[in-house]
mmCIF file of C-alpha atoms in Angstrom:
data_model
loop_
_atom_site.group_PDB
_atom_site.id
_atom_site.type_symbol
_atom_site.label_atom_id
_atom_site.label_comp_id
_atom_site.label_asym_id
_atom_site.label_seq_id
_atom_site.Cartn_x
_atom_site.Cartn_y
_atom_site.Cartn_z
ATOM 1 C CA MET D 1 -18.455 -4.267 9.221
ATOM 2 C CA SER D 2 -15.346 -6.489 8.578
ATOM 3 C CA THR D 3 -12.205 -6.180 10.886
ATOM 4 C CA ILE D 4 -9.111 -5.620 8.667
ATOM 5 C CA LEU D 5 -5.459 -5.717 9.794
ATOM 6 C CA ALA D 6 -3.144 -4.000 7.338
ATOM 7 C CA ILE D 7 0.569 -3.405 6.844
ATOM 8 C CA GLU D 8 2.577 -1.277 4.387
ATOM 9 C CA THR D 9 6.331 -1.378 4.098
ATOM 10 C CA SER D 10 6.949 -0.442 0.252
ATOM 11 C CA THR D 11 8.696 2.969 1.125
ATOM 12 C CA GLU D 12 10.929 4.298 3.839
ATOM 13 C CA LEU D 13 8.088 4.311 6.327
ATOM 14 C CA ALA D 14 6.622 0.985 7.646
ATOM 15 C CA SER D 15 3.138 1.093 9.093
ATOM 16 C CA ALA D 16 0.354 -1.003 10.540
ATOM 17 C CA ALA D 17 -3.302 -0.373 10.843
ATOM 18 C CA LEU D 18 -6.402 -2.076 12.449
ATOM 19 C CA LEU D 19 -9.778 -1.142 11.262
ATOM 20 C CA HIS D 20 -12.459 -2.457 13.562
ATOM 21 C CA ASN D 21 -16.155 -1.378 14.313
ATOM 22 C CA GLY D 22 -15.469 1.661 12.286
ATOM 23 C CA GLU D 23 -12.497 2.866 14.170
ATOM 24 C CA LEU D 24 -9.007 3.082 12.503
ATOM 25 C CA LEU D 25 -5.874 2.618 14.817
ATOM 26 C CA SER D 26 -2.275 2.751 13.355
ATOM 27 C CA ARG D 27 1.433 2.587 14.206
ATOM 28 C CA GLN D 28 4.269 3.750 11.957
ATOM 29 C CA SER D 29 8.056 3.426 12.012
ATOM 30 C CA ALA D 30 10.581 5.485 9.805
ATOM 31 C CA GLY D 31 13.672 3.818 8.349
ATOM 32 C CA ALA D 32 13.830 1.178 5.640
ATOM 33 C CA GLN D 33 16.450 -0.947 7.388
ATOM 34 C CA THR D 34 14.068 -1.756 10.390
ATOM 35 C CA HIS D 35 10.782 -2.921 8.520
ATOM 36 C CA SER D 36 11.219 -6.449 9.307
ATOM 37 C CA ASP D 37 11.989 -5.916 12.932
ATOM 38 C CA ALA D 38 9.336 -3.136 13.470
ATOM 39 C CA ILE D 39 6.018 -4.606 11.692
ATOM 40 C CA LEU D 40 5.403 -7.464 14.022
ATOM 41 C CA PRO D 41 5.723 -5.516 17.276
ATOM 42 C CA MET D 42 3.509 -2.714 15.820
ATOM 43 C CA ILE D 43 0.923 -5.537 15.124
ATOM 44 C CA GLN D 44 0.920 -6.698 18.633
ATOM 45 C CA GLN D 45 0.541 -3.245 19.922
ATOM 46 C CA LEU D 46 -2.500 -2.507 17.779
ATOM 47 C CA LEU D 47 -4.236 -5.716 18.863
ATOM 48 C CA ALA D 48 -3.630 -5.080 22.433
ATOM 49 C CA GLU D 49 -4.897 -1.574 22.183
ATOM 50 C CA ALA D 50 -8.146 -2.880 20.430
ATOM 51 C CA GLY D 51 -8.296 -5.716 22.969
ATOM 52 C CA LEU D 52 -8.485 -8.179 20.056
ATOM 53 C CA ALA D 53 -7.024 -11.497 19.207
ATOM 54 C CA LEU D 54 -5.490 -11.807 15.653
ATOM 55 C CA SER D 55 -8.124 -14.504 14.878
ATOM 56 C CA ARG D 56 -10.839 -11.980 15.253
ATOM 57 C CA CYS D 57 -9.699 -10.262 12.046
ATOM 58 C CA ASP D 58 -11.578 -11.216 8.973
ATOM 59 C CA ALA D 59 -8.813 -10.457 6.572
ATOM 60 C CA LEU D 60 -5.208 -9.231 6.170
ATOM 61 C CA ALA D 61 -4.508 -6.484 3.742
ATOM 62 C CA PHE D 62 -0.900 -5.383 2.592
ATOM 63 C CA GLY D 63 0.662 -2.987 0.239
ATOM 64 C CA VAL D 64 1.435 -5.376 -2.590
ATOM 65 C CA GLY D 65 3.617 -2.917 -4.529
ATOM 66 C CA PRO D 66 5.212 -1.539 -6.505
ATOM 67 C CA GLY D 67 7.873 -0.188 -4.194
ATOM 68 C CA SER D 68 11.055 -1.250 -2.607
ATOM 69 C CA PHE D 69 11.801 -4.987 -3.385
ATOM 70 C CA THR D 70 12.700 -5.797 0.178
ATOM 71 C CA GLY D 71 9.674 -3.811 1.454
ATOM 72 C CA VAL D 72 7.053 -5.477 -0.545
ATOM 73 C CA ARG D 73 8.616 -9.014 -0.023
ATOM 74 C CA THR D 74 8.575 -8.134 3.753
ATOM 75 C CA ALA D 75 4.714 -7.224 3.653
ATOM 76 C CA CYS D 76 4.011 -10.277 1.579
ATOM 77 C CA GLY D 77 5.986 -12.661 3.882
ATOM 78 C CA VAL D 78 4.475 -11.248 6.984
ATOM 79 C CA VAL D 79 0.976 -11.280 5.789
ATOM 80 C CA GLN D 80 1.270 -14.736 4.505
ATOM 81 C CA GLY D 81 2.719 -15.969 7.754
ATOM 82 C CA LEU D 82 -0.078 -14.465 9.791
ATOM 83 C CA ALA D 83 -2.767 -15.397 7.588
ATOM 84 C CA PHE D 84 -1.751 -19.032 7.373
ATOM 85 C CA GLY D 85 -1.442 -19.226 11.161
ATOM 86 C CA ILE D 86 -5.139 -18.033 11.677
ATOM 87 C CA ASP D 87 -6.627 -19.428 8.454
ATOM 88 C CA ARG D 88 -7.652 -16.125 7.022
ATOM 89 C CA PRO D 89 -7.694 -14.570 3.393
ATOM 90 C CA VAL D 90 -5.302 -11.671 2.561
ATOM 91 C CA VAL D 91 -6.315 -8.564 0.425
ATOM 92 C CA PRO D 92 -3.732 -7.040 -1.867
ATOM 93 C CA VAL D 93 -3.702 -3.334 -2.238
ATOM 94 C CA VAL D 94 -1.555 -1.538 -4.858
ATOM 95 C CA THR D 95 0.454 1.016 -3.350
ATOM 96 C CA LEU D 96 -0.453 3.748 -5.886
ATOM 97 C CA ALA D 97 -4.084 3.239 -5.160
ATOM 98 C CA ALA D 98 -3.283 3.394 -1.490
ATOM 99 C CA ALA D 99 -1.474 6.803 -2.299
ATOM 100 C CA ALA D 100 -4.413 7.890 -4.119
ATOM 101 C CA GLN D 101 -6.727 6.853 -1.093
ATOM 102 C CA ALA D 102 -4.491 9.309 1.063
ATOM 103 C CA VAL D 103 -5.466 12.249 -1.097
ATOM 104 C CA ARG D 104 -9.163 11.126 -0.835
ATOM 105 C CA ALA D 105 -8.631 11.107 2.832
ATOM 106 C CA GLN D 106 -7.523 14.771 2.730
ATOM 107 C CA VAL D 107 -9.613 16.122 0.007
ATOM 108 C CA ALA D 108 -13.146 14.936 0.111
ATOM 109 C CA GLN D 109 -14.094 15.725 -3.313
ATOM 110 C CA ALA D 110 -11.037 14.036 -4.970
ATOM 111 C CA SER D 111 -12.310 12.501 -8.059
ATOM 112 C CA GLU D 112 -9.245 11.832 -10.215
ATOM 113 C CA VAL D 113 -5.707 11.247 -8.833
ATOM 114 C CA LEU D 114 -2.530 10.762 -10.597
ATOM 115 C CA ALA D 115 -0.193 8.848 -8.001
ATOM 116 C CA ILE D 116 3.598 9.059 -8.707
ATOM 117 C CA LEU D 117 6.155 7.486 -6.550
ATOM 118 C CA ASP D 118 10.102 7.451 -6.552
ATOM 119 C CA ALA D 119 11.310 4.127 -8.149
ATOM 120 C CA ARG D 120 14.937 5.350 -7.826
ATOM 121 C CA MET D 121 17.357 4.861 -10.814
ATOM 122 C CA GLY D 122 15.839 7.891 -12.520
ATOM 123 C CA GLU D 123 12.347 6.478 -12.776
ATOM 124 C CA VAL D 124 8.903 6.494 -11.094
ATOM 125 C CA TYR D 125 6.065 4.202 -10.487
ATOM 126 C CA TRP D 126 2.751 5.881 -11.634
ATOM 127 C CA ALA D 127 -0.964 5.011 -12.217
ATOM 128 C CA ARG D 128 -4.121 7.065 -12.524
ATOM 129 C CA TYR D 129 -7.335 6.541 -10.735
ATOM 130 C CA ARG D 130 -10.812 7.737 -10.660
ATOM 131 C CA ALA D 131 -12.999 7.725 -7.368
ATOM 132 C CA ARG D 132 -16.009 5.438 -7.278
ATOM 133 C CA ALA D 133 -19.008 5.937 -5.052
ATOM 134 C CA ASP D 134 -18.412 2.492 -3.329
ATOM 135 C CA GLY D 135 -15.040 3.668 -2.066
ATOM 136 C CA ALA D 136 -12.948 2.026 -4.500
ATOM 137 C CA TRP D 137 -10.998 3.218 -7.571
ATOM 138 C CA ASP D 138 -11.357 2.822 -11.134
ATOM 139 C CA VAL D 139 -7.975 2.269 -12.792
ATOM 140 C CA LEU D 140 -7.708 4.754 -15.603
ATOM 141 C CA VAL D 141 -3.900 3.948 -16.292
ATOM 142 C CA GLU D 142 -2.449 0.645 -15.022
ATOM 143 C CA PRO D 143 0.683 0.826 -12.646
ATOM 144 C CA THR D 144 3.563 1.831 -14.694
ATOM 145 C CA LEU D 145 7.399 2.268 -14.609
ATOM 146 C CA SER D 146 9.029 5.139 -16.602
ATOM 147 C CA ALA D 147 11.125 8.007 -16.572
ATOM 148 C CA ALA D 148 9.394 11.036 -14.730
ATOM 149 C CA ALA D 149 9.276 13.077 -18.050
ATOM 150 C CA GLU D 150 7.154 10.275 -19.474
ATOM 151 C CA VAL D 151 4.417 10.435 -17.000
ATOM 152 C CA ARG D 152 1.116 11.310 -18.860
ATOM 153 C CA THR D 153 -0.493 14.282 -17.140
ATOM 154 C CA ASP D 154 -3.296 15.202 -19.327
ATOM 155 C CA GLY D 155 -6.669 15.996 -17.903
ATOM 156 C CA HIS D 156 -5.723 18.207 -14.840
ATOM 157 C CA PRO D 157 -5.908 15.461 -12.220
ATOM 158 C CA LEU D 158 -4.874 15.927 -8.626
ATOM 159 C CA ALA D 159 -1.325 14.583 -8.107
ATOM 160 C CA CYS D 160 0.225 12.969 -5.260
ATOM 161 C CA GLY D 161 3.451 11.087 -4.175
ATOM 162 C CA ASN D 162 7.262 11.652 -3.402
ATOM 163 C CA GLY D 163 7.959 11.242 -7.165
ATOM 164 C CA LEU D 164 6.698 14.972 -7.485
ATOM 165 C CA SER D 165 9.554 16.062 -5.023
ATOM 166 C CA ALA D 166 12.084 13.469 -5.991
ATOM 167 C CA TYR D 167 11.972 14.615 -9.662
ATOM 168 C CA ALA D 168 11.524 18.420 -8.843
ATOM 169 C CA SER D 169 13.273 19.315 -12.317
ATOM 170 C CA ASP D 170 10.579 17.439 -14.113
ATOM 171 C CA PHE D 171 7.685 18.337 -11.804
ATOM 172 C CA THR D 172 8.620 22.178 -11.218
ATOM 173 C CA ALA D 173 6.035 24.398 -9.507
ATOM 174 C CA GLU D 174 4.978 25.938 -12.963
ATOM 175 C CA PHE D 175 4.468 22.534 -14.607
ATOM 176 C CA CYS D 176 2.457 21.127 -11.691
ATOM 177 C CA ALA D 177 0.311 24.311 -11.497
ATOM 178 C CA SER D 178 -0.364 23.970 -15.368
ATOM 179 C CA GLN D 179 -0.928 20.169 -15.346
ATOM 180 C CA PHE D 180 -2.675 19.424 -12.010
ATOM 181 C CA ALA D 181 -5.651 20.608 -10.207
ATOM 182 C CA ALA D 182 -3.386 20.401 -7.126
ATOM 183 C CA SER D 183 -0.423 18.545 -5.826
ATOM 184 C CA TYR D 184 0.007 16.665 -2.617
ATOM 185 C CA PRO D 185 3.688 15.123 -2.476
ATOM 186 C CA GLU D 186 3.309 14.446 1.051
ATOM 187 C CA CYS D 187 0.497 11.791 0.261
ATOM 188 C CA MET D 188 2.028 8.622 0.295
ATOM 189 C CA PRO D 189 0.962 4.761 0.856
ATOM 190 C CA HIS D 190 0.202 4.092 4.626
ATOM 191 C CA ALA D 191 -1.476 1.160 6.307
ATOM 192 C CA ARG D 192 -4.397 3.430 7.124
ATOM 193 C CA HIS D 193 -5.315 3.777 3.472
ATOM 194 C CA VAL D 194 -4.426 -0.027 2.872
ATOM 195 C CA ALA D 195 -6.913 -0.999 5.587
ATOM 196 C CA THR D 196 -9.580 1.235 4.260
ATOM 197 C CA LEU D 197 -9.280 -0.021 0.789
ATOM 198 C CA GLY D 198 -8.853 -3.631 1.996
ATOM 199 C CA GLN D 199 -11.995 -3.387 3.965
ATOM 200 C CA VAL D 200 -13.842 -2.318 0.645
ATOM 201 C CA TYR D 201 -12.057 -4.867 -1.425
ATOM 202 C CA PHE D 202 -12.987 -7.678 1.167
ATOM 203 C CA ALA D 203 -16.689 -6.679 0.749
ATOM 204 C CA GLN D 204 -16.475 -6.935 -2.834
ATOM 205 C CA GLY D 205 -15.130 -10.441 -2.639
ATOM 206 C CA LEU D 206 -11.640 -9.702 -3.893
ATOM 207 C CA ALA D 207 -9.716 -11.371 -0.917
ATOM 208 C CA LEU D 208 -7.379 -14.419 -1.896
ATOM 209 C CA PRO D 209 -6.086 -17.374 -0.120
ATOM 210 C CA ALA D 210 -2.840 -16.666 1.663
ATOM 211 C CA GLU D 211 -0.784 -18.815 -0.695
ATOM 212 C CA GLN D 212 -1.749 -16.646 -3.545
ATOM 213 C CA ALA D 213 -0.158 -13.485 -2.166
ATOM 214 C CA GLN D 214 2.368 -12.188 -4.540
ATOM 215 C CA PRO D 215 4.225 -8.922 -4.673
ATOM 216 C CA LEU D 216 3.633 -6.520 -7.551
ATOM 217 C CA TYR D 217 7.104 -5.980 -9.274
ATOM 218 C CA LEU D 218 7.440 -3.602 -12.361
ATOM 219 C CA ARG D 219 11.111 -4.454 -12.462
ATOM 220 C CA ASN D 220 12.797 -7.817 -12.115
ATOM 221 C CA LYS D 221 10.790 -10.382 -10.303
ATOM 222 C CA VAL D 222 12.803 -12.093 -7.482
ATOM 223 C CA ALA D 223 11.789 -14.803 -4.967
ATOM 224 C CA LEU D 224 11.513 -14.390 -1.225
ATOM 225 C CA THR D 225 15.041 -14.668 0.378
ATOM 226 C CA THR D 226 15.772 -17.090 3.080
ATOM 227 C CA ALA D 227 15.715 -14.317 5.763
ATOM 228 C CA GLU D 228 12.217 -13.306 4.440
ATOM 229 C CA ARG D 229 10.787 -16.795 4.521
ATOM 230 C CA GLU D 230 12.188 -17.138 7.960
ATOM 231 C CA LEU D 231 10.202 -13.840 8.732
ATOM 232 C CA ARG D 232 7.078 -15.281 7.153
ATOM 233 C CA ASP D 233 7.511 -18.502 9.571
ATOM 234 C CA ALA D 234 7.969 -16.176 12.426
ATOM 235 C CA GLY D 235 4.787 -14.615 11.545
ATOM 236 C CA LYS D 236 2.873 -18.054 11.428
ATOM 237 C CA GLY D 237 4.176 -18.708 15.055
ATOM 238 C CA ALA D 238 3.138 -15.327 16.284
ATOM 239 C CA ALA D 239 -0.294 -15.955 14.725
ATOM 240 C CA LYS D 240 -0.835 -19.299 16.513
ATOM 241 C CA GLY D 241 0.185 -17.654 19.798
ATOM 242 C CA SER D 242 -2.374 -14.709 19.361
ATOM 243 C CA ALA D 243 -5.250 -16.856 18.123
#
């Protein structure tokens, strides 16, 4: 099985995970203001715990978005820097799919999941997925940005994500009970789920060259800032030192 290093920084929780020989190790750090400072030390801790050099990884997966602008740019920059340093491909994983994967990790028979994440400004990011036997997801509704009241809930799927609690006036207990098979607001994107999906996607040949890593935005697209480019370059240096 492939060895996948994964990071997820699109929400208030920054996380890193390492999937190696069927064992999944992870670290996390709360607080959106510390993502750029926390992610590289977490990666170093994971590699040290596994006794692996970064160069032993087959690919690097990351939460591509949608999510916090700064968060998804941080993930993209760090992964690009590390991947360039060890000449490995990257595997983008949509954060909404990672949230759906969190449900599948909790509910073995999860078949159809509606992932709803808080997008702030009175809106949510949402997408709908159907589980596949190969571990991936079929996309029934592409990632969408809308008001919470505009989310299409037909079909009685499982629902997940902090959008359910952030917009509780739209997703009331009565509404959720009538529209969803069950609700899991605590199921959120995490590097564990990014790593799991990253391994599936890598096996399916969906990895990309590092230079093609791009954040997924559903609002205005923006470029990497100077600070984020410096973070990416720091990642390159760290990769060379770990190889």
